[in-house]
Short mmCIF file of C-alpha atoms and ligand atoms in Angstrom, two decimals:
data_model
loop_
_atom_site.label_atom_id
_atom_site.label_comp_id
_atom_site.label_asym_id
_atom_site.label_seq_id
_atom_site.Cartn_x
_atom_site.Cartn_y
_atom_site.Cartn_z
CA MET A 1 -3.94 35.11 -21.72
CA LYS A 2 -3.20 36.55 -18.28
CA LEU A 3 -5.14 33.70 -16.76
CA LEU A 4 -3.67 31.02 -19.03
CA ILE A 5 -0.13 31.19 -17.61
CA PRO A 6 -1.01 30.56 -13.94
CA VAL A 7 -3.45 27.86 -15.04
CA LEU A 8 -0.69 26.20 -17.07
CA PHE A 9 1.62 26.37 -14.06
CA ILE A 10 -0.96 24.68 -11.91
CA ILE A 11 -1.52 21.93 -14.47
CA ILE A 12 2.22 21.32 -14.90
CA GLY A 13 2.64 21.40 -11.12
CA ILE A 14 -0.07 18.85 -10.50
CA SER A 15 1.03 16.52 -13.28
CA SER A 16 4.66 16.50 -12.19
CA PHE A 17 3.59 15.86 -8.63
CA VAL A 18 1.47 12.91 -9.75
CA SER A 19 4.28 11.47 -11.86
CA ILE A 20 6.86 11.85 -9.07
CA GLY A 21 4.44 10.07 -6.78
CA SER A 22 3.92 7.16 -9.12
CA THR A 23 7.53 6.66 -10.20
CA SER A 24 8.82 6.72 -6.67
CA LYS A 25 6.29 4.03 -5.79
CA LYS A 26 7.51 1.89 -8.70
CA ASP A 27 11.16 2.53 -7.87
CA TYR A 28 10.55 1.49 -4.31
CA ALA A 29 9.57 -2.01 -5.44
CA ALA A 30 12.66 -2.18 -7.63
CA ILE A 31 15.03 -0.71 -5.03
CA THR A 32 13.99 -2.93 -2.15
CA TRP A 33 14.97 -6.04 -4.10
CA LYS A 34 17.82 -4.61 -6.06
CA ASP A 35 21.19 -6.27 -5.66
CA THR A 36 23.92 -7.53 -7.95
CA LEU A 37 22.02 -10.76 -8.65
CA MET A 38 18.76 -9.03 -9.55
CA ALA A 39 19.43 -9.22 -13.32
CA ASP A 40 19.92 -12.97 -13.19
CA ARG A 41 16.76 -13.51 -11.13
CA GLU A 42 14.79 -11.18 -13.38
CA LYS A 43 15.71 -13.30 -16.42
CA TYR A 44 13.90 -16.30 -14.93
CA ILE A 45 11.05 -14.25 -13.48
CA ASN A 46 10.41 -12.81 -16.95
CA MET A 47 10.59 -16.26 -18.49
CA TYR A 48 7.90 -17.42 -16.07
CA LYS A 49 5.87 -14.24 -16.51
CA ASP A 50 5.68 -15.01 -20.24
CA SER A 51 4.63 -18.58 -19.61
CA ILE A 52 1.79 -17.63 -17.23
CA ARG A 53 0.48 -14.69 -19.29
CA GLY A 54 -3.28 -14.36 -18.80
CA LYS A 55 -3.15 -16.51 -15.64
CA GLU A 56 -1.32 -14.00 -13.40
CA ASN A 57 -4.23 -13.62 -11.01
CA ARG A 58 -5.21 -17.26 -10.79
CA ALA A 59 -4.53 -19.26 -7.64
CA ALA A 60 -0.88 -20.30 -7.72
CA ASP A 61 -1.65 -23.98 -7.16
CA SER A 62 -3.82 -24.04 -10.30
CA VAL A 63 -0.96 -22.63 -12.39
CA PHE A 64 2.16 -24.26 -10.86
CA LYS A 65 2.76 -27.93 -10.08
CA ASN A 66 3.99 -28.06 -6.52
CA ILE A 67 2.64 -25.24 -4.37
CA LYS A 68 2.35 -26.04 -0.66
CA VAL A 69 3.33 -23.18 1.62
CA LEU A 70 2.23 -20.47 -0.83
CA LYS A 71 -1.31 -21.78 -1.28
CA GLY A 72 -3.70 -18.84 -1.37
CA LYS A 73 -1.28 -16.60 -3.30
CA SER A 74 -1.77 -15.73 -6.96
CA ALA A 75 0.66 -16.97 -9.61
CA GLU A 76 2.08 -13.46 -9.96
CA GLN A 77 2.56 -13.09 -6.20
CA VAL A 78 4.54 -16.34 -6.14
CA LEU A 79 7.01 -14.94 -8.66
CA SER A 80 7.41 -11.78 -6.70
CA ILE A 81 7.97 -13.76 -3.48
CA MET A 82 10.64 -15.80 -5.30
CA ASN A 83 12.48 -12.60 -6.07
CA SER A 84 12.18 -11.43 -2.48
CA TRP A 85 13.52 -14.75 -1.12
CA GLY A 86 16.45 -14.56 -3.53
CA HIS A 87 17.14 -11.02 -2.41
CA ALA A 88 16.81 -11.84 1.30
CA LEU A 89 19.39 -14.64 1.04
CA GLY A 90 21.60 -12.92 -1.54
CA VAL A 91 21.17 -15.75 -4.05
CA THR A 92 19.71 -16.51 -7.46
CA CYS A 93 17.00 -19.03 -8.29
CA LYS A 94 19.45 -21.91 -8.64
CA PHE A 95 20.34 -21.84 -4.96
CA CYS A 96 16.96 -23.45 -4.27
CA HIS A 97 15.85 -24.91 -7.58
CA ASP A 98 16.72 -27.66 -10.00
CA MET A 99 16.86 -25.35 -13.01
CA ASN A 100 15.49 -28.09 -15.28
CA ASP A 101 12.47 -28.63 -13.05
CA PHE A 102 11.38 -25.80 -10.79
CA ALA A 103 8.79 -28.06 -9.14
CA SER A 104 11.42 -30.56 -8.00
CA GLU A 105 11.72 -31.24 -4.26
CA LYS A 106 15.23 -32.68 -4.60
CA PRO A 107 17.28 -29.56 -3.80
CA ARG A 108 17.85 -29.39 -0.08
CA HIS A 109 17.49 -25.59 0.06
CA TYR A 110 14.06 -25.88 -1.54
CA LEU A 111 12.81 -28.05 1.31
CA GLN A 112 14.63 -26.01 3.93
CA THR A 113 12.83 -22.95 2.60
CA ARG A 114 9.42 -24.49 3.27
CA GLU A 115 10.47 -25.15 6.86
CA MET A 116 11.86 -21.64 7.20
CA PHE A 117 8.62 -20.23 5.81
CA ASP A 118 6.54 -22.10 8.39
CA MET A 119 8.96 -21.10 11.14
CA THR A 120 8.71 -17.41 10.15
CA ASN A 121 4.91 -17.54 10.14
CA GLN A 122 4.87 -19.20 13.51
CA LEU A 123 7.28 -16.63 14.89
CA ASN A 124 5.07 -13.78 13.67
CA ARG A 125 1.74 -15.25 14.70
CA GLU A 126 2.60 -16.93 17.96
CA ILE A 127 5.43 -14.88 19.39
CA LEU A 128 5.86 -11.44 17.84
CA ALA A 129 2.12 -10.73 17.70
CA ASN A 130 2.04 -11.17 21.49
CA LEU A 131 4.86 -8.79 22.40
CA LYS A 132 3.45 -6.31 24.86
CA THR A 133 5.92 -3.46 25.16
CA PHE A 134 6.09 -2.36 21.52
CA ARG A 135 3.94 0.46 20.19
CA GLN A 136 3.93 -0.88 16.65
CA PRO A 137 3.42 -4.41 15.35
CA VAL A 138 6.71 -6.30 15.11
CA VAL A 139 6.89 -8.40 11.96
CA MET A 140 9.86 -10.40 10.75
CA GLY A 141 10.62 -11.63 7.25
CA CYS A 142 13.45 -13.69 5.80
CA ILE A 143 15.49 -10.51 5.44
CA SER A 144 15.36 -9.83 9.20
CA CYS A 145 17.72 -12.72 9.87
CA HIS A 146 19.34 -13.42 6.54
CA ASN A 147 20.13 -9.82 5.60
CA GLU A 148 21.33 -10.97 2.15
CA MET A 149 23.31 -13.90 3.57
CA LYS A 150 22.69 -17.59 2.98
CA GLU A 151 23.54 -18.32 6.57
CA PRO A 152 22.78 -15.75 9.23
CA PRO A 153 25.38 -15.42 11.98
CA HIS A 154 24.78 -17.82 14.85
CA ASP A 155 25.21 -17.71 18.53
CA GLY A 156 27.17 -20.66 20.09
CA PRO A 157 28.13 -23.46 20.03
CA LYS A 158 31.49 -21.74 19.88
CA THR A 159 34.49 -22.83 17.87
CA GLN A 160 36.21 -26.20 18.11
CA GLY A 161 39.68 -24.76 18.67
CA ASN A 162 40.55 -24.74 14.96
CA GLY A 163 38.21 -21.80 14.46
CA ALA A 164 35.52 -23.96 12.86
CA ARG A 165 32.02 -23.80 14.22
CA PRO A 166 30.40 -27.23 14.38
CA ARG A 167 27.24 -27.37 12.34
CA PRO A 168 25.65 -29.54 9.69
CA ARG A 169 27.15 -29.24 6.21
CA ASN A 170 24.87 -28.30 3.35
C1 HEC B 201 15.18 -19.54 -0.98
C2 HEC B 201 14.77 -20.57 -1.91
C3 HEC B 201 14.14 -20.16 -3.22
C4 HEC B 201 14.61 -19.23 -4.12
C5 HEC B 201 15.83 -18.33 -4.01
C6 HEC B 201 13.71 -19.29 -5.24
N1 HEC B 201 12.74 -20.20 -5.04
FE1 HEC B 201 11.19 -20.64 -6.29
N2 HEC B 201 10.40 -21.89 -4.90
C7 HEC B 201 10.97 -22.19 -3.69
C8 HEC B 201 10.06 -23.05 -2.95
C9 HEC B 201 10.28 -23.64 -1.56
C10 HEC B 201 8.91 -23.24 -3.76
C11 HEC B 201 7.64 -24.02 -3.39
C12 HEC B 201 6.65 -23.04 -2.74
C13 HEC B 201 5.45 -23.75 -2.09
O1 HEC B 201 5.59 -24.82 -1.52
O2 HEC B 201 4.33 -23.17 -2.12
C14 HEC B 201 9.18 -22.53 -5.00
C15 HEC B 201 8.33 -22.53 -6.10
C16 HEC B 201 8.62 -21.93 -7.31
C17 HEC B 201 7.81 -22.06 -8.52
C18 HEC B 201 6.60 -22.95 -8.70
C19 HEC B 201 7.06 -24.21 -9.45
C20 HEC B 201 6.00 -25.29 -9.56
O3 HEC B 201 5.61 -25.61 -10.69
O4 HEC B 201 5.56 -25.77 -8.51
C21 HEC B 201 8.39 -21.29 -9.49
C22 HEC B 201 7.93 -21.10 -10.91
C23 HEC B 201 9.57 -20.68 -8.88
N3 HEC B 201 9.68 -21.10 -7.57
C24 HEC B 201 10.40 -19.83 -9.55
C25 HEC B 201 11.52 -19.23 -8.96
C26 HEC B 201 12.34 -18.24 -9.64
C27 HEC B 201 12.13 -17.76 -11.06
C28 HEC B 201 13.32 -17.89 -8.76
C29 HEC B 201 14.42 -16.87 -8.95
C30 HEC B 201 13.96 -15.52 -9.20
C31 HEC B 201 13.09 -18.63 -7.52
N4 HEC B 201 12.00 -19.43 -7.69
C32 HEC B 201 13.86 -18.50 -6.38
C33 HEC B 201 12.19 -21.76 -3.23
C34 HEC B 201 12.96 -20.77 -3.81
C1 HEC B 202 14.61 -15.99 12.88
C2 HEC B 202 15.70 -15.96 11.90
C3 HEC B 202 15.40 -16.52 10.52
C4 HEC B 202 14.36 -16.21 9.69
C5 HEC B 202 13.20 -15.25 9.94
C6 HEC B 202 14.58 -16.96 8.49
N1 HEC B 202 15.72 -17.70 8.59
FE1 HEC B 202 16.47 -18.98 7.19
N2 HEC B 202 17.96 -19.50 8.45
C7 HEC B 202 18.15 -19.01 9.73
C8 HEC B 202 19.26 -19.72 10.36
C9 HEC B 202 19.80 -19.46 11.75
C10 HEC B 202 19.71 -20.67 9.41
C11 HEC B 202 20.84 -21.70 9.59
C12 HEC B 202 22.06 -21.21 8.92
C13 HEC B 202 23.18 -22.26 9.00
O1 HEC B 202 22.92 -23.46 8.87
O2 HEC B 202 24.30 -21.82 9.18
C14 HEC B 202 18.88 -20.49 8.23
C15 HEC B 202 19.05 -21.24 7.07
C16 HEC B 202 18.28 -21.09 5.92
C17 HEC B 202 18.51 -21.83 4.70
C18 HEC B 202 19.63 -22.83 4.46
C19 HEC B 202 20.83 -22.02 3.99
C20 HEC B 202 22.10 -22.79 3.88
O3 HEC B 202 23.05 -22.30 3.22
O4 HEC B 202 22.18 -23.87 4.44
C21 HEC B 202 17.56 -21.41 3.82
C22 HEC B 202 17.39 -21.89 2.39
C23 HEC B 202 16.74 -20.40 4.48
N3 HEC B 202 17.22 -20.25 5.77
C24 HEC B 202 15.71 -19.73 3.92
C25 HEC B 202 14.89 -18.81 4.60
C26 HEC B 202 13.74 -18.15 4.00
C27 HEC B 202 13.30 -18.30 2.57
C28 HEC B 202 13.18 -17.40 4.99
C29 HEC B 202 11.91 -16.59 4.94
C30 HEC B 202 10.71 -17.33 4.53
C31 HEC B 202 13.99 -17.56 6.18
N4 HEC B 202 15.02 -18.42 5.90
C32 HEC B 202 13.74 -16.92 7.38
C33 HEC B 202 17.43 -18.00 10.32
C34 HEC B 202 16.25 -17.45 9.82
#
């Protein structure tokens, strides 16, 4: 009996430590992409999760119709990337997608995203990977520029006098 109490303490101690460790890991994934639009995005993610059940780990291009830049990812990873893009730009799925056909290339933001994805990879591989004065690897993602905005702030060209900055309309 004398021994039982300290042993129980140790067991409770270890198990609560383990559970704190695992929940904080889970929360981290939720927190990093949490914003006011998360619930709306989650609705569609869950809809897709149901439709790909059993195929989560298959190559994305064998599960979805129009995978180009995300070739090599699994179907499940694609959905998680979709959520991260939405979060990075502060938007829901419909900013980039025709909601009646997620494989459609008609929406301009869908195509722009492919270009942005290639640009970001190029930036990381060809420029940031070669920085010489940093002690740690410098890696940029969509969030680095967008910071939950559709359009990151620009440098020049400055305003046209009426306060408007000349740039292409979307
Ligand atoms: C910033 C733009 C953007 C946002 C936001 C976005 N997507 Fe995408 N999505 C894309 C692009 C671009 C592709 C094509 C990826 C490729 O070429 O590999 C894609 C592909 C997909 C596909 C594969 C469709 C197919 O059959 O080819 C699904 C499913 C998808 N997205 C779901 C979602 C969901 C659900 C959301 C919201 C949580 C979302 N997307 C948010 C840009 C976006
Ligand atoms: C190095 C900075 C940078 C990175 C990294 C970056 N973007 Fe962009 N993005 C921009 C700039 C600048 C614009 C132009 C905004 C404008 O037209 O006012 C832009 C525009 C866009 C647009 C068009 C938005 C609109 O309203 O017209 C989309 C969509 C987009 N980015 C998606 C992405 C995605 C997805 C990623 C990550 C794969 C990404 N961007 C990474 C800087 C960046």
